[in-house]
Amino acid sequence: MSDIEFPDTLIAPERTAWEEHRAGRLTVATANAVQDAITAHAKAVGMPRVEVEMALKRAVRHAEAAG
């Protein structure tokens, strides 16, 4: 899946955003919170934001495939 370890402070907002998206009720506030968290994490670990975002989405959206 992903070699990146994500803290719950990053997993939880992405899960919320994914659930809202699937229900057709994703808000701008939720999307912005996820993007802000991804940007901060990417900067903290020294990785490109897009790589962190893609790995996080795989980790959350495809977690059932790993289990």
Short mmCIF file of N, CA and C in Angstrom, two decimals:
data_model
loop_
_atom_site.label_atom_id
_atom_site.label_comp_id
_atom_site.label_asym_id
_atom_site.label_seq_id
_atom_site.Cartn_x
_atom_site.Cartn_y
_atom_site.Cartn_z
N MET A 1 0.83 -1.18 0.00
CA MET A 1 0.00 0.00 0.00
C MET A 1 0.86 1.23 0.00
N SER A 2 1.33 1.65 1.19
CA SER A 2 2.12 2.86 1.29
C SER A 2 3.24 2.65 2.29
N ASP A 3 4.41 3.18 1.98
CA ASP A 3 5.53 3.10 2.90
C ASP A 3 5.52 4.25 3.89
N ILE A 4 4.60 5.17 3.73
CA ILE A 4 4.51 6.33 4.61
C ILE A 4 3.64 5.97 5.81
N GLU A 5 4.13 6.29 6.99
CA GLU A 5 3.33 6.13 8.20
C GLU A 5 2.58 7.43 8.44
N PHE A 6 1.27 7.33 8.53
CA PHE A 6 0.45 8.52 8.73
C PHE A 6 -0.07 8.57 10.15
N PRO A 7 0.04 9.73 10.81
CA PRO A 7 -0.54 9.87 12.15
C PRO A 7 -2.06 9.93 12.05
N ASP A 8 -2.72 9.62 13.15
CA ASP A 8 -4.19 9.70 13.17
C ASP A 8 -4.68 11.10 12.86
N THR A 9 -3.87 12.11 13.16
CA THR A 9 -4.27 13.48 12.88
C THR A 9 -4.36 13.75 11.38
N LEU A 10 -3.83 12.86 10.58
CA LEU A 10 -3.92 12.97 9.12
C LEU A 10 -4.94 11.96 8.57
N ILE A 11 -4.96 10.76 9.14
CA ILE A 11 -5.89 9.72 8.69
C ILE A 11 -7.34 10.13 8.97
N ALA A 12 -7.60 10.62 10.17
CA ALA A 12 -8.97 10.96 10.56
C ALA A 12 -9.62 12.00 9.64
N PRO A 13 -8.95 13.12 9.34
CA PRO A 13 -9.60 14.09 8.45
C PRO A 13 -9.82 13.54 7.03
N GLU A 14 -8.88 12.72 6.55
CA GLU A 14 -9.06 12.13 5.21
C GLU A 14 -10.22 11.16 5.21
N ARG A 15 -10.36 10.37 6.27
CA ARG A 15 -11.52 9.46 6.36
C ARG A 15 -12.82 10.24 6.36
N THR A 16 -12.85 11.33 7.13
CA THR A 16 -14.04 12.17 7.18
C THR A 16 -14.36 12.73 5.79
N ALA A 17 -13.34 13.24 5.12
CA ALA A 17 -13.55 13.79 3.78
C ALA A 17 -14.03 12.72 2.81
N TRP A 18 -13.47 11.54 2.88
CA TRP A 18 -13.86 10.46 1.99
C TRP A 18 -15.31 10.04 2.25
N GLU A 19 -15.69 9.96 3.52
CA GLU A 19 -17.07 9.61 3.86
C GLU A 19 -18.03 10.68 3.37
N GLU A 20 -17.67 11.95 3.59
CA GLU A 20 -18.51 13.05 3.11
C GLU A 20 -18.61 13.02 1.59
N HIS A 21 -17.51 12.78 0.91
CA HIS A 21 -17.50 12.72 -0.56
C HIS A 21 -18.43 11.62 -1.05
N ARG A 22 -18.31 10.45 -0.45
CA ARG A 22 -19.15 9.32 -0.88
C ARG A 22 -20.62 9.58 -0.61
N ALA A 23 -20.93 10.38 0.41
CA ALA A 23 -22.32 10.69 0.73
C ALA A 23 -22.83 11.91 -0.04
N GLY A 24 -21.95 12.53 -0.83
CA GLY A 24 -22.34 13.70 -1.61
C GLY A 24 -22.48 14.96 -0.78
N ARG A 25 -21.74 15.03 0.34
CA ARG A 25 -21.86 16.20 1.21
C ARG A 25 -20.50 16.73 1.67
N LEU A 26 -19.49 16.58 0.85
CA LEU A 26 -18.16 17.11 1.18
C LEU A 26 -18.22 18.63 1.22
N THR A 27 -17.73 19.19 2.33
CA THR A 27 -17.76 20.64 2.48
C THR A 27 -16.38 21.23 2.15
N VAL A 28 -16.38 22.50 1.84
CA VAL A 28 -15.13 23.20 1.58
C VAL A 28 -14.27 23.19 2.83
N ALA A 29 -14.88 23.35 3.99
CA ALA A 29 -14.13 23.36 5.24
C ALA A 29 -13.42 22.03 5.47
N THR A 30 -14.09 20.92 5.20
CA THR A 30 -13.47 19.61 5.37
C THR A 30 -12.33 19.44 4.37
N ALA A 31 -12.58 19.78 3.13
CA ALA A 31 -11.54 19.64 2.10
C ALA A 31 -10.33 20.51 2.43
N ASN A 32 -10.56 21.73 2.88
CA ASN A 32 -9.46 22.61 3.25
C ASN A 32 -8.68 22.07 4.44
N ALA A 33 -9.37 21.51 5.41
CA ALA A 33 -8.70 20.94 6.59
C ALA A 33 -7.78 19.80 6.18
N VAL A 34 -8.24 18.97 5.27
CA VAL A 34 -7.41 17.85 4.79
C VAL A 34 -6.20 18.39 4.04
N GLN A 35 -6.40 19.34 3.16
CA GLN A 35 -5.29 19.89 2.39
C GLN A 35 -4.27 20.58 3.29
N ASP A 36 -4.75 21.29 4.28
CA ASP A 36 -3.83 21.94 5.23
C ASP A 36 -3.01 20.91 5.99
N ALA A 37 -3.66 19.83 6.43
CA ALA A 37 -2.96 18.77 7.17
C ALA A 37 -1.94 18.06 6.28
N ILE A 38 -2.31 17.81 5.03
CA ILE A 38 -1.39 17.16 4.09
C ILE A 38 -0.18 18.05 3.84
N THR A 39 -0.42 19.32 3.60
CA THR A 39 0.67 20.26 3.34
C THR A 39 1.62 20.33 4.52
N ALA A 40 1.08 20.43 5.74
CA ALA A 40 1.92 20.50 6.94
C ALA A 40 2.72 19.22 7.13
N HIS A 41 2.10 18.07 6.91
CA HIS A 41 2.80 16.79 7.07
C HIS A 41 3.90 16.65 6.03
N ALA A 42 3.59 16.99 4.80
CA ALA A 42 4.59 16.89 3.73
C ALA A 42 5.81 17.76 4.04
N LYS A 43 5.56 18.96 4.51
CA LYS A 43 6.65 19.86 4.86
C LYS A 43 7.46 19.29 6.02
N ALA A 44 6.77 18.73 7.01
CA ALA A 44 7.44 18.19 8.20
C ALA A 44 8.33 16.99 7.88
N VAL A 45 7.90 16.17 6.91
CA VAL A 45 8.69 14.97 6.58
C VAL A 45 9.58 15.17 5.36
N GLY A 46 9.50 16.36 4.74
CA GLY A 46 10.37 16.67 3.61
C GLY A 46 10.02 15.93 2.33
N MET A 47 8.71 15.73 2.10
CA MET A 47 8.26 15.06 0.88
C MET A 47 7.39 16.00 0.07
N PRO A 48 7.28 15.75 -1.24
CA PRO A 48 6.36 16.55 -2.04
C PRO A 48 4.92 16.33 -1.57
N ARG A 49 4.18 17.41 -1.49
CA ARG A 49 2.79 17.33 -1.03
C ARG A 49 1.97 16.34 -1.84
N VAL A 50 2.13 16.34 -3.13
CA VAL A 50 1.32 15.46 -3.97
C VAL A 50 1.60 13.98 -3.68
N GLU A 51 2.84 13.65 -3.36
CA GLU A 51 3.15 12.25 -3.02
C GLU A 51 2.48 11.85 -1.71
N VAL A 52 2.50 12.75 -0.74
CA VAL A 52 1.85 12.48 0.54
C VAL A 52 0.34 12.34 0.31
N GLU A 53 -0.24 13.24 -0.46
CA GLU A 53 -1.68 13.19 -0.72
C GLU A 53 -2.08 11.90 -1.41
N MET A 54 -1.36 11.50 -2.42
CA MET A 54 -1.69 10.28 -3.15
C MET A 54 -1.58 9.05 -2.25
N ALA A 55 -0.53 8.99 -1.45
CA ALA A 55 -0.34 7.85 -0.55
C ALA A 55 -1.43 7.82 0.53
N LEU A 56 -1.79 8.98 1.04
CA LEU A 56 -2.84 9.05 2.05
C LEU A 56 -4.17 8.58 1.49
N LYS A 57 -4.50 9.03 0.30
CA LYS A 57 -5.76 8.61 -0.33
C LYS A 57 -5.77 7.10 -0.55
N ARG A 58 -4.65 6.54 -1.00
CA ARG A 58 -4.59 5.08 -1.16
C ARG A 58 -4.77 4.38 0.19
N ALA A 59 -4.12 4.90 1.21
CA ALA A 59 -4.19 4.28 2.54
C ALA A 59 -5.61 4.28 3.08
N VAL A 60 -6.33 5.38 2.88
CA VAL A 60 -7.69 5.49 3.42
C VAL A 60 -8.71 4.81 2.50
N ARG A 61 -8.65 5.10 1.23
CA ARG A 61 -9.68 4.63 0.30
C ARG A 61 -9.55 3.17 -0.07
N HIS A 62 -8.38 2.63 0.06
CA HIS A 62 -8.18 1.24 -0.36
C HIS A 62 -7.73 0.36 0.80
N ALA A 63 -7.99 0.79 2.00
CA ALA A 63 -7.59 0.03 3.19
C ALA A 63 -8.25 -1.34 3.21
N GLU A 64 -9.48 -1.42 2.71
CA GLU A 64 -10.18 -2.70 2.71
C GLU A 64 -9.50 -3.73 1.81
N ALA A 65 -8.78 -3.30 0.81
CA ALA A 65 -8.07 -4.22 -0.08
C ALA A 65 -6.88 -4.86 0.61
N ALA A 66 -6.33 -4.17 1.60
CA ALA A 66 -5.16 -4.69 2.31
C ALA A 66 -5.56 -5.67 3.38
N GLY A 67 -6.77 -5.61 3.85
CA GLY A 67 -7.21 -6.46 4.95
C GLY A 67 -7.87 -7.66 4.46
#
